Tab-separated table of C-alpha atoms and ligand atoms in Angstrom:
chain	number	residue	atom	x	y	z
A	99	MET	CA	111.732	110.656	113.743
A	100	SER	CA	113.366	109.733	110.430
A	101	GLU	CA	111.382	110.170	107.227
A	102	TYR	CA	109.065	107.288	106.433
A	103	SER	CA	110.267	104.957	103.674
A	104	PHE	CA	107.742	102.395	102.482
A	105	PHE	CA	110.468	100.431	100.685
A	106	GLU	CA	112.594	100.281	103.873
A	107	ASP	CA	109.562	98.873	105.693
A	108	VAL	CA	109.240	96.110	103.097
A	109	LEU	CA	112.981	95.352	103.342
A	110	GLY	CA	112.530	95.165	107.109
A	111	TYR	CA	109.777	92.556	106.682
A	112	ILE	CA	112.044	90.510	104.414
A	113	ASP	CA	114.947	90.644	106.883
A	114	LYS	CA	112.740	89.709	109.795
A	115	SER	CA	111.247	86.732	107.914
A	116	ALA	CA	114.585	85.640	106.459
A	117	SER	CA	115.887	85.187	110.001
A	118	TYR	CA	113.486	82.230	110.293
A	119	THR	CA	115.020	80.594	107.204
A	120	THR	CA	118.455	79.169	106.423
A	121	HIS	CA	118.941	80.715	102.962
A	122	PRO	CA	122.372	82.200	102.224
A	123	GLN	CA	122.589	85.969	102.820
A	124	GLY	CA	123.473	86.536	99.133
A	125	LEU	CA	120.191	85.009	98.086
A	126	ILE	CA	118.257	87.168	100.542
A	127	ASP	CA	120.136	90.247	99.273
A	128	GLN	CA	119.123	89.387	95.712
A	129	ILE	CA	115.516	88.814	96.761
A	130	LYS	CA	115.464	92.262	98.417
A	131	GLN	CA	116.835	94.252	95.477
A	132	CYS	CA	114.533	96.113	93.115
A	133	ASN	CA	116.055	94.856	89.836
A	134	SER	CA	115.118	97.628	87.368
A	135	ILE	CA	113.599	101.052	87.768
A	136	PHE	CA	112.494	103.172	84.837
A	137	LYS	CA	111.838	106.800	85.708
A	138	MET	CA	110.513	108.936	82.888
A	139	TYR	CA	109.350	112.434	82.089
A	140	PHE	CA	107.218	113.168	79.051
A	141	PRO	CA	105.201	116.136	77.879
A	142	ILE	CA	101.542	116.244	76.967
A	143	ARG	CA	99.513	119.059	75.483
A	144	LEU	CA	96.568	119.967	77.705
A	145	ASP	CA	93.107	120.765	76.333
A	146	ASN	CA	93.827	124.486	76.818
A	147	GLY	CA	96.886	124.246	74.544
A	148	GLU	CA	99.479	124.467	77.328
A	149	TYR	CA	102.163	121.811	77.815
A	150	LYS	CA	102.705	119.845	80.986
A	151	VAL	CA	105.617	117.582	81.884
A	152	ILE	CA	104.512	114.346	83.520
A	153	GLU	CA	106.664	112.299	85.917
A	154	ALA	CA	106.133	108.524	85.839
A	155	TYR	CA	107.733	105.227	86.858
A	156	ARG	CA	107.790	101.500	86.275
A	157	ALA	CA	109.703	99.368	88.751
A	158	GLN	CA	110.425	95.689	88.166
A	159	HIS	CA	111.318	94.264	91.515
A	160	SER	CA	112.120	90.647	90.743
A	161	HIS	CA	112.759	88.695	87.569
A	162	HIS	CA	112.953	85.301	89.266
A	163	LYS	CA	109.842	84.599	87.210
A	164	THR	CA	108.717	86.398	84.075
A	165	PRO	CA	106.679	88.187	83.004
A	166	VAL	CA	106.691	90.574	85.915
A	167	LYS	CA	103.308	91.828	87.000
A	168	GLY	CA	101.699	94.651	88.884
A	169	GLY	CA	99.344	97.585	88.637
A	170	ILE	CA	99.775	101.182	87.570
A	171	ARG	CA	98.587	103.886	89.942
A	172	TYR	CA	97.649	107.468	89.231
A	173	SER	CA	98.183	109.563	92.306
A	174	ARG	CA	99.896	112.784	93.273
A	175	HIS	CA	101.808	110.830	95.940
A	176	VAL	CA	103.620	108.595	93.421
A	177	ASN	CA	107.400	108.530	93.976
A	178	GLU	CA	110.312	106.173	93.489
A	179	ASP	CA	110.307	104.806	97.027
A	180	GLU	CA	106.600	104.012	96.819
A	181	VAL	CA	106.754	102.352	93.422
A	182	LYS	CA	109.714	100.179	94.505
A	183	ALA	CA	107.905	99.120	97.666
A	184	LEU	CA	104.726	98.298	95.785
A	185	ALA	CA	106.678	96.348	93.149
A	186	ALA	CA	108.372	94.359	95.921
A	187	LEU	CA	105.010	93.575	97.536
A	188	MET	CA	103.872	92.210	94.150
A	189	THR	CA	106.821	89.783	94.121
A	190	PHE	CA	105.844	88.320	97.489
A	191	LYS	CA	102.129	88.390	96.740
A	192	CYS	CA	102.581	86.387	93.542
A	193	ALA	CA	104.934	83.910	95.214
A	194	LEU	CA	102.587	83.397	98.166
A	195	LEU	CA	99.590	82.706	95.920
A	196	ASP	CA	101.581	80.558	93.454
A	197	VAL	CA	100.924	83.048	90.669
A	198	PRO	CA	103.938	82.511	88.368
A	199	PHE	CA	105.061	86.125	87.939
A	200	GLY	CA	107.760	88.388	89.304
A	201	GLY	CA	106.677	91.666	90.905
A	202	ALA	CA	106.401	95.090	89.287
A	203	LYS	CA	104.516	98.349	89.748
A	204	GLY	CA	104.027	101.555	87.833
A	205	GLY	CA	102.913	105.005	88.776
A	206	ILE	CA	102.089	108.324	87.193
A	207	LYS	CA	102.390	111.322	89.461
A	208	ILE	CA	99.169	113.185	88.725
A	209	ARG	CA	96.117	114.279	90.627
A	210	ARG	CA	93.599	112.610	88.372
A	211	ALA	CA	90.745	114.986	89.027
A	212	GLU	CA	92.778	117.853	87.533
A	213	TYR	CA	92.716	116.286	84.061
A	214	SER	CA	89.986	115.771	81.483
A	215	LYS	CA	89.242	112.312	80.089
A	216	ASN	CA	90.978	113.307	76.880
A	217	GLU	CA	94.101	114.354	78.797
A	218	ILE	CA	94.092	111.137	80.835
A	219	GLU	CA	93.931	109.164	77.591
A	220	LYS	CA	96.912	111.117	76.204
A	221	ILE	CA	98.917	110.561	79.398
A	222	THR	CA	98.073	106.856	79.454
A	223	ARG	CA	98.925	106.238	75.817
A	224	ARG	CA	102.155	108.203	76.076
A	225	TYR	CA	103.123	106.270	79.214
A	226	ALA	CA	102.433	103.002	77.360
A	227	PHE	CA	104.567	104.229	74.473
A	228	GLU	CA	107.476	105.024	76.819
A	229	LEU	CA	107.195	101.489	78.272
A	230	ILE	CA	107.204	99.998	74.754
A	231	LYS	CA	110.297	102.003	73.760
A	232	LYS	CA	112.287	100.591	76.681
A	233	ASP	CA	110.847	97.066	76.465
A	234	PHE	CA	109.128	97.502	79.819
A	235	ILE	CA	105.825	96.018	78.676
A	236	GLY	CA	104.788	92.865	76.831
A	237	PRO	CA	102.945	89.567	77.426
A	238	ALA	CA	106.220	87.786	78.244
A	239	VAL	CA	108.024	90.769	79.769
A	240	ASP	CA	105.933	92.951	82.037
A	241	VAL	CA	102.143	92.961	82.312
A	242	PRO	CA	100.537	95.979	84.032
A	243	ALA	CA	97.047	96.062	85.561
A	244	PRO	CA	94.795	98.537	87.383
A	245	ASP	CA	95.761	99.963	90.758
A	246	TYR	CA	94.788	103.042	92.782
A	247	GLY	CA	93.280	105.624	90.398
A	248	THR	CA	93.142	103.390	87.313
A	249	GLY	CA	90.652	100.900	85.898
A	250	ALA	CA	89.530	99.022	82.817
A	251	GLN	CA	89.470	102.114	80.599
A	252	GLU	CA	93.180	102.866	81.100
A	253	MET	CA	94.022	99.201	80.526
A	254	ALA	CA	92.086	99.299	77.232
A	255	TRP	CA	94.123	102.315	76.076
A	256	ILE	CA	97.351	100.560	77.036
A	257	ALA	CA	96.361	97.348	75.219
A	258	ASP	CA	95.359	99.345	72.159
A	259	THR	CA	98.624	101.323	72.121
A	260	TYR	CA	100.695	98.167	72.567
A	261	SER	CA	98.762	96.321	69.841
A	262	ALA	CA	99.254	99.223	67.435
A	263	PHE	CA	103.032	98.819	67.805
A	264	HIS	CA	102.923	94.992	67.742
A	265	SER	CA	100.470	94.091	65.009
A	266	ASP	CA	102.401	90.856	64.395
A	267	THR	CA	102.305	89.708	68.034
A	268	ILE	CA	99.561	87.140	68.386
A	269	ASN	CA	99.369	87.529	72.169
A	270	ALA	CA	99.405	91.331	72.180
A	271	SER	CA	96.225	91.575	74.275
A	272	ALA	CA	98.027	89.745	77.120
A	273	CYS	CA	100.314	92.791	77.554
A	274	VAL	CA	97.997	94.114	80.275
A	275	THR	CA	95.191	92.732	82.478
A	276	GLY	CA	92.087	94.241	83.994
A	277	LYS	CA	90.837	95.113	80.509
A	278	PRO	CA	87.149	95.593	79.733
A	279	LEU	CA	85.269	92.384	78.956
A	280	THR	CA	84.700	93.492	75.398
A	281	MET	CA	88.450	93.938	74.943
A	282	PHE	CA	89.828	90.560	76.039
A	283	GLY	CA	89.068	91.052	79.738
A	284	ILE	CA	87.730	88.363	82.061
A	285	HIS	CA	84.536	88.047	84.085
A	286	GLY	CA	85.069	88.847	87.737
A	287	ARG	CA	88.344	90.824	87.474
A	288	THR	CA	86.840	94.119	88.684
A	289	GLU	CA	85.461	92.508	91.841
A	290	ALA	CA	88.416	90.122	92.273
A	291	THR	CA	90.461	91.981	94.896
A	292	GLY	CA	87.394	92.669	97.065
A	293	ARG	CA	86.158	89.105	96.640
A	294	GLY	CA	89.610	87.872	97.668
A	295	VAL	CA	89.498	90.098	100.765
A	296	PHE	CA	86.179	88.501	101.643
A	297	PHE	CA	87.470	84.935	101.151
A	298	GLY	CA	90.569	85.750	103.187
A	299	LEU	CA	88.702	87.273	106.119
A	300	ARG	CA	86.060	84.550	106.068
A	301	GLU	CA	88.892	82.038	106.351
A	302	ALA	CA	90.625	84.016	109.110
A	303	VAL	CA	87.529	84.068	111.329
A	304	SER	CA	86.764	80.389	110.763
A	305	TYR	CA	89.329	79.004	113.257
A	306	GLU	CA	87.869	78.646	116.710
A	307	ASP	CA	91.173	78.715	118.635
A	308	ASP	CA	92.318	81.889	116.843
A	309	MET	CA	88.994	83.632	117.456
A	310	THR	CA	88.876	82.590	121.107
A	311	LYS	CA	92.282	84.208	121.652
A	312	LEU	CA	90.933	87.441	120.160
A	313	GLY	CA	87.731	87.251	122.205
A	314	LEU	CA	85.645	86.819	119.041
A	315	THR	CA	83.096	84.268	117.900
A	316	VAL	CA	83.661	82.086	114.861
A	317	GLY	CA	82.310	83.260	111.497
A	318	LEU	CA	81.563	86.557	109.806
A	319	GLU	CA	77.976	86.721	111.029
A	320	GLY	CA	77.454	89.906	113.054
A	321	LYS	CA	81.110	90.995	112.907
A	322	LYS	CA	81.344	94.783	113.077
A	323	VAL	CA	83.477	96.125	110.254
A	324	ILE	CA	84.935	99.557	109.459
A	325	VAL	CA	86.258	100.158	105.953
A	326	GLN	CA	88.627	102.917	104.876
A	327	GLY	CA	88.274	103.889	101.218
A	328	LEU	CA	85.255	103.209	99.039
A	329	GLY	CA	87.143	102.736	95.782
A	330	ASN	CA	86.924	99.525	93.796
A	331	VAL	CA	88.647	97.390	96.449
A	332	GLY	CA	86.919	98.973	99.460
A	333	PHE	CA	83.485	98.857	97.891
A	334	HIS	CA	83.691	95.226	96.813
A	335	SER	CA	85.311	94.098	100.075
A	336	ALA	CA	82.513	95.771	102.049
A	337	LYS	CA	79.814	94.423	99.728
A	338	PHE	CA	80.959	90.794	99.941
A	339	LEU	CA	81.577	91.032	103.705
A	340	GLN	CA	78.066	92.401	104.164
A	341	GLU	CA	76.600	89.638	101.998
A	342	GLY	CA	78.602	87.179	104.119
A	343	GLY	CA	76.825	88.359	107.298
A	344	ALA	CA	79.102	91.138	108.593
A	345	THR	CA	77.766	94.567	109.580
A	346	ILE	CA	79.511	97.568	108.036
A	347	ILE	CA	79.345	100.159	110.810
A	348	GLY	CA	81.721	102.773	109.410
A	349	ILE	CA	83.181	103.972	106.130
A	350	ALA	CA	86.028	106.474	105.953
A	351	GLU	CA	86.801	108.544	102.887
A	352	TYR	CA	89.176	111.428	102.153
A	353	ASP	CA	86.433	114.019	102.782
A	354	GLY	CA	85.180	112.477	106.044
A	355	GLY	CA	83.466	109.393	107.366
A	356	ILE	CA	80.035	107.943	108.088
A	357	TYR	CA	79.160	105.820	111.102
A	358	ASP	CA	76.082	103.837	112.032
A	359	PRO	CA	76.336	101.076	114.663
A	360	GLU	CA	73.155	99.540	113.200
A	361	GLY	CA	74.919	99.012	109.877
A	362	LEU	CA	75.293	100.880	106.580
A	363	ASP	CA	73.911	99.302	103.434
A	364	ILE	CA	76.873	99.398	101.115
A	365	GLU	CA	74.944	99.469	97.822
A	366	GLU	CA	72.810	102.320	99.147
A	367	VAL	CA	75.909	104.247	100.276
A	368	ALA	CA	77.407	103.832	96.784
A	369	GLN	CA	74.141	105.047	95.239
A	370	HIS	CA	74.100	108.030	97.623
A	371	ARG	CA	77.631	108.915	96.495
A	372	ARG	CA	76.632	108.660	92.823
A	373	ASP	CA	73.723	111.019	93.561
A	374	THR	CA	75.534	113.558	95.743
A	375	GLY	CA	79.236	113.187	94.975
A	376	SER	CA	80.116	112.118	98.527
A	377	ILE	CA	79.363	109.366	101.065
A	378	LEU	CA	78.724	112.082	103.695
A	379	ASN	CA	75.192	112.789	104.910
A	380	PHE	CA	74.058	109.249	104.168
A	381	LYS	CA	70.666	108.626	105.820
A	382	ASN	CA	70.728	108.006	109.593
A	383	SER	CA	74.511	108.002	109.686
A	384	GLN	CA	76.697	110.052	111.989
A	385	LYS	CA	79.125	112.296	110.146
A	386	ILE	CA	82.795	112.007	111.145
A	387	GLU	CA	84.719	115.141	110.187
A	388	THR	CA	88.113	113.470	109.699
A	389	GLY	CA	87.828	110.116	107.976
A	390	THR	CA	90.956	108.671	109.596
A	391	ASP	CA	89.394	109.157	113.068
A	392	LEU	CA	87.103	106.243	112.203
A	393	LEU	CA	90.099	103.913	112.161
A	394	GLU	CA	90.197	104.291	115.936
A	395	TYR	CA	86.560	103.349	116.540
A	396	GLU	CA	85.571	100.139	118.290
A	397	CYS	CA	85.034	97.311	115.765
A	398	ASP	CA	85.877	93.656	115.188
A	399	ILE	CA	87.512	94.020	111.780
A	400	LEU	CA	89.146	97.134	110.361
A	401	VAL	CA	89.673	97.045	106.603
A	402	PRO	CA	91.991	99.792	105.334
A	403	ALA	CA	91.398	99.780	101.562
A	404	ALA	CA	92.960	103.084	100.509
A	405	LEU	CA	96.656	103.931	100.548
A	406	GLU	CA	99.791	102.965	102.467
A	407	ASN	CA	100.911	104.319	105.843
A	408	GLN	CA	97.448	104.974	107.254
A	409	ILE	CA	98.049	103.265	110.592
A	410	THR	CA	101.293	104.649	111.954
A	411	GLU	CA	103.027	104.606	115.338
A	412	GLU	CA	101.025	107.740	116.082
A	413	ASN	CA	97.493	106.291	115.858
A	414	ALA	CA	98.341	102.571	116.354
A	415	PRO	CA	98.072	102.705	120.186
A	416	ARG	CA	94.465	103.924	119.829
A	417	ILE	CA	93.307	101.212	117.392
A	418	LYS	CA	90.546	99.141	118.986
A	419	ALA	CA	89.897	96.641	116.181
A	420	LYS	CA	90.651	92.988	116.966
A	421	ILE	CA	91.579	92.168	113.372
A	422	ILE	CA	93.071	94.414	110.682
A	423	GLY	CA	92.481	93.137	107.154
A	424	GLU	CA	94.915	94.880	104.831
A	425	ALA	CA	92.945	95.338	101.616
A	426	ALA	CA	95.276	98.184	100.582
A	427	ASN	CA	99.002	97.744	100.041
A	428	GLY	CA	101.047	98.758	103.080
A	429	PRO	CA	98.308	100.474	105.130
A	430	VAL	CA	100.079	99.604	108.411
A	431	SER	CA	103.625	100.901	108.852
A	432	LYS	CA	106.265	98.585	110.312
A	433	ASN	CA	106.533	100.574	113.538
A	434	ALA	CA	102.758	100.595	113.894
A	435	GLU	CA	102.678	96.846	113.398
A	436	GLU	CA	104.962	96.278	116.381
A	437	ILE	CA	102.594	98.247	118.610
A	438	LEU	CA	99.514	96.484	117.242
A	439	LEU	CA	100.987	93.005	117.660
A	440	LYS	CA	101.917	93.820	121.257
A	441	ASN	CA	98.332	94.920	121.801
A	442	GLY	CA	97.090	91.565	120.472
A	443	VAL	CA	95.678	92.854	117.179
A	444	MET	CA	95.713	90.206	114.464
A	445	ILE	CA	96.915	91.577	111.122
A	446	ILE	CA	95.972	89.781	107.921
A	447	PRO	CA	98.758	91.056	105.658
A	448	ASP	CA	98.344	92.769	102.298
A	449	ILE	CA	100.546	90.339	100.383
A	450	TYR	CA	97.962	87.718	101.204
A	451	LEU	CA	94.680	89.566	101.612
A	452	ASN	CA	94.637	91.710	98.471
A	453	ALA	CA	96.201	89.091	96.210
A	454	GLY	CA	92.831	88.242	94.646
A	455	GLY	CA	93.366	90.939	92.029
A	456	VAL	CA	96.589	89.545	90.649
A	457	THR	CA	95.279	85.988	90.927
A	458	VAL	CA	92.415	86.800	88.575
A	459	SER	CA	94.805	88.862	86.420
A	460	TYR	CA	96.733	85.614	85.989
A	461	PHE	CA	93.536	83.925	84.784
A	462	GLU	CA	92.954	86.801	82.348
A	463	TRP	CA	96.506	86.511	81.007
A	464	LEU	CA	96.022	82.749	80.528
A	465	LYS	CA	92.715	83.389	78.794
A	466	ASN	CA	94.424	85.818	76.414
A	467	LEU	CA	97.192	83.326	75.638
A	468	SER	CA	94.698	80.535	74.971
A	469	ARG	CA	92.458	82.935	73.045
A	470	MET	CA	89.381	81.271	74.513
A	471	SER	CA	86.998	81.832	77.429
A	472	PHE	CA	87.255	79.498	80.374
A	473	GLY	CA	84.633	76.759	80.304
A	474	LYS	CA	83.866	77.090	76.614
A	475	LEU	CA	84.966	73.571	75.673
A	476	GLU	CA	83.357	71.648	78.493
A	477	LYS	CA	80.217	73.653	79.201
A	478	ARG	CA	77.839	71.798	76.863
A	479	TYR	CA	79.406	68.442	77.632
A	480	ASP	CA	78.922	69.039	81.368
A	481	TYR	CA	75.369	70.192	80.761
A	482	LEU	CA	74.421	67.017	78.905
A	483	ASN	CA	76.153	64.814	81.461
A	484	ASN	CA	74.457	66.594	84.339
A	485	GLU	CA	71.117	66.278	82.598
A	486	ARG	CA	71.597	62.517	82.442
A	487	LEU	CA	72.483	62.576	86.127
A	488	ALA	CA	69.328	64.552	87.000
A	489	ASN	CA	67.212	62.105	84.971
A	490	ALA	CA	68.843	59.162	86.723
A	491	ILE	CA	68.130	60.723	90.152
A	492	GLU	CA	64.483	61.189	89.164
A	493	SER	CA	64.021	57.657	87.891
A	494	ALA	CA	65.877	56.085	90.837
A	495	SER	CA	63.931	58.086	93.439
A	496	GLY	CA	60.648	58.018	91.538
A	497	GLN	CA	60.317	61.736	92.341
A	498	LYS	CA	60.487	64.773	90.122
A	499	LEU	CA	63.103	67.375	90.951
A	500	SER	CA	61.864	70.944	91.305
A	501	ASN	CA	62.895	73.329	88.527
A	502	SER	CA	65.425	75.064	90.780
A	503	GLN	CA	66.928	71.761	91.948
A	504	ARG	CA	67.198	70.613	88.339
A	505	ASP	CA	68.757	73.886	87.216
A	506	ALA	CA	71.308	73.772	90.043
A	507	ILE	CA	72.395	70.286	88.977
A	508	ILE	CA	72.537	70.702	85.229
A	509	LYS	CA	73.809	74.199	84.551
A	510	GLY	CA	77.479	74.005	83.547
A	511	ALA	CA	80.006	76.442	85.042
A	512	SER	CA	80.224	79.914	83.463
A	513	GLU	CA	83.555	81.703	83.101
A	514	GLU	CA	82.674	83.748	86.178
A	515	ASP	CA	81.911	80.600	88.207
A	516	LEU	CA	85.293	79.176	87.234
A	517	VAL	CA	87.162	82.404	87.989
A	518	ASN	CA	85.535	82.693	91.403
A	519	SER	CA	86.192	79.053	92.165
A	520	GLY	CA	89.862	79.406	91.207
A	521	LEU	CA	90.123	82.539	93.329
A	522	GLU	CA	88.473	80.903	96.349
A	523	GLU	CA	90.743	77.872	96.075
A	524	ALA	CA	93.848	80.100	95.896
A	525	MET	CA	92.821	82.278	98.860
A	526	VAL	CA	91.743	79.398	101.111
A	527	ASN	CA	94.860	77.321	100.405
A	528	ALA	CA	97.233	80.234	100.910
A	529	TYR	CA	95.615	81.055	104.249
A	530	LYS	CA	96.022	77.475	105.428
A	531	GLU	CA	99.691	77.482	104.387
A	532	MET	CA	100.270	80.833	106.066
A	533	ARG	CA	98.592	79.700	109.287
A	534	GLU	CA	100.573	76.467	109.360
A	535	THR	CA	103.818	78.402	108.869
A	536	ALA	CA	102.847	80.746	111.701
A	537	LYS	CA	102.146	77.784	113.958
A	538	LYS	CA	105.387	76.056	113.005
A	539	HIS	CA	107.404	79.116	114.055
A	540	ASN	CA	105.151	79.918	116.989
A	541	LEU	CA	104.232	83.288	115.465
A	542	PHE	CA	101.172	85.435	116.093
A	543	ASP	CA	102.524	87.711	113.370
A	544	MET	CA	100.902	86.556	110.107
A	545	ARG	CA	102.949	88.938	107.940
A	546	THR	CA	106.195	87.282	108.945
A	547	ALA	CA	104.626	83.883	108.248
A	548	ALA	CA	103.489	85.087	104.807
A	549	PHE	CA	106.952	86.451	103.960
A	550	ILE	CA	108.691	83.257	105.155
A	551	LEU	CA	106.515	81.235	102.790
A	552	ALA	CA	107.020	83.642	99.897
A	553	ILE	CA	110.800	83.809	100.416
A	554	ASN	CA	110.980	80.008	100.439
A	555	LYS	CA	109.032	79.828	97.185
A	556	ILE	CA	111.177	82.500	95.494
A	557	SER	CA	114.359	80.731	96.620
A	558	VAL	CA	113.174	77.551	94.936
A	559	SER	CA	112.964	79.452	91.617
A	560	TYR	CA	116.487	80.812	92.019
A	561	LEU	CA	117.812	77.394	92.988
A	562	GLU	CA	116.052	75.759	90.031
A	563	GLN	CA	117.652	78.288	87.691
A	564	GLY	CA	121.016	77.312	89.128
A	565	ILE	CA	121.709	80.889	90.184
A	566	PHE	CA	122.329	79.874	93.793
A	567	PRO	CA	123.373	76.208	93.543
B	295	LIG	N1	97.209	96.424	91.504
B	295	LIG	C1	96.816	95.156	92.007
B	295	LIG	C2	97.694	94.770	93.180
B	295	LIG	O1	98.284	95.611	93.837
B	295	LIG	C3	96.712	94.088	90.939
B	295	LIG	C4	97.937	93.823	90.153
B	295	LIG	C5	97.725	92.903	88.959
B	295	LIG	O2	96.638	92.431	88.745
B	295	LIG	O3	98.716	92.688	88.257
B	295	LIG	O4	97.780	93.631	93.549
């Protein structure tokens, strides 16, 4: 078996989807290329006084729209092939969701747990500095965000470093998204990817004919779900799915898994991990020695929310889930997908399902450019208008509204309400488009449908620019 290349898998998806379109081969070749790759090495001084050379990357896959956009991951598995593949997925994700960015991704090859907070800050700031030096970051150029192993704190350090070098740039804070709320972040960004996964899966299980084919009932209620990875995306996906009526029966982590057919309360599992350092030994749950074994358990929806290449041709034949919801990027390899599709497993692809993160990043970027919170202008106006409406209802009906009814009518939308509404709209619409494309081409394979749509949208940008007249 040849060595696995994540990037080759993504190119394979593009080729397969392109065969359903009539775009010239030159255009498809351009769409496939990873336009710029910046590989860097820089030293940092560790807390113990020793020096360590750090390997890092930023790949900009497509400049058909700028800025380019995508997270930065901290993981010991980071390599050029991975970063190129992830950058490419960002291109298609943004196109599919009508988020007007090209795709990019960064990575720092470190095992995070080996470094102190102080060392992580040094690494992050130095990485940001290297990006600045080569013009690989900026509100109009390339806008990073959190990914595996990073969060709001790293984004704050990056924004601060960038601002220090660009004190005359009015939009400096828009150089990165996923920042803390107190540092030009946006409500709802942390939960956004998981919330998007929930909206996407809720939409997927809402079509009676699709569910009948899978032997499932309509709706999330009672659906048995197994989640791999209880990081930010896995936790929030599981939480919103549970709130939406699904039962989380298994959670897999790197140190093992927990299983309870009666359901695991996700908030309680997270609390247990905060208390003990691990999800293992959670009350009443069965301990699974090897976390990945859980992927093969009977369930309705399997949500891999960790890293790529988790479902391979090796374990794919044993997967019993009816639906795989790709919350992670690239969790199912291309060879595995062929087996799963043959076995009738519906795959909701990453470029759609985890696009909630970048969608809300787009809102954050817009907020930074406008220098104002969403809803600030209209909130009071809406409130007063709604109050008049509530009064009119009362006088017309001759009945007093209850306090909760009145509150529900008059309260104007908060920034978080608006962000969540924009996210829901984006996820629901994209699913409908994807499903229609699948139907048009008589495809069960939703990934190909998603790529066809994305390729068509990217081609329009190239054609508009006159690059491929
Ligand atoms: N890292 C996330 C992703 O893979 C978010 C990227 C962003 O917000 O720019 O989609």
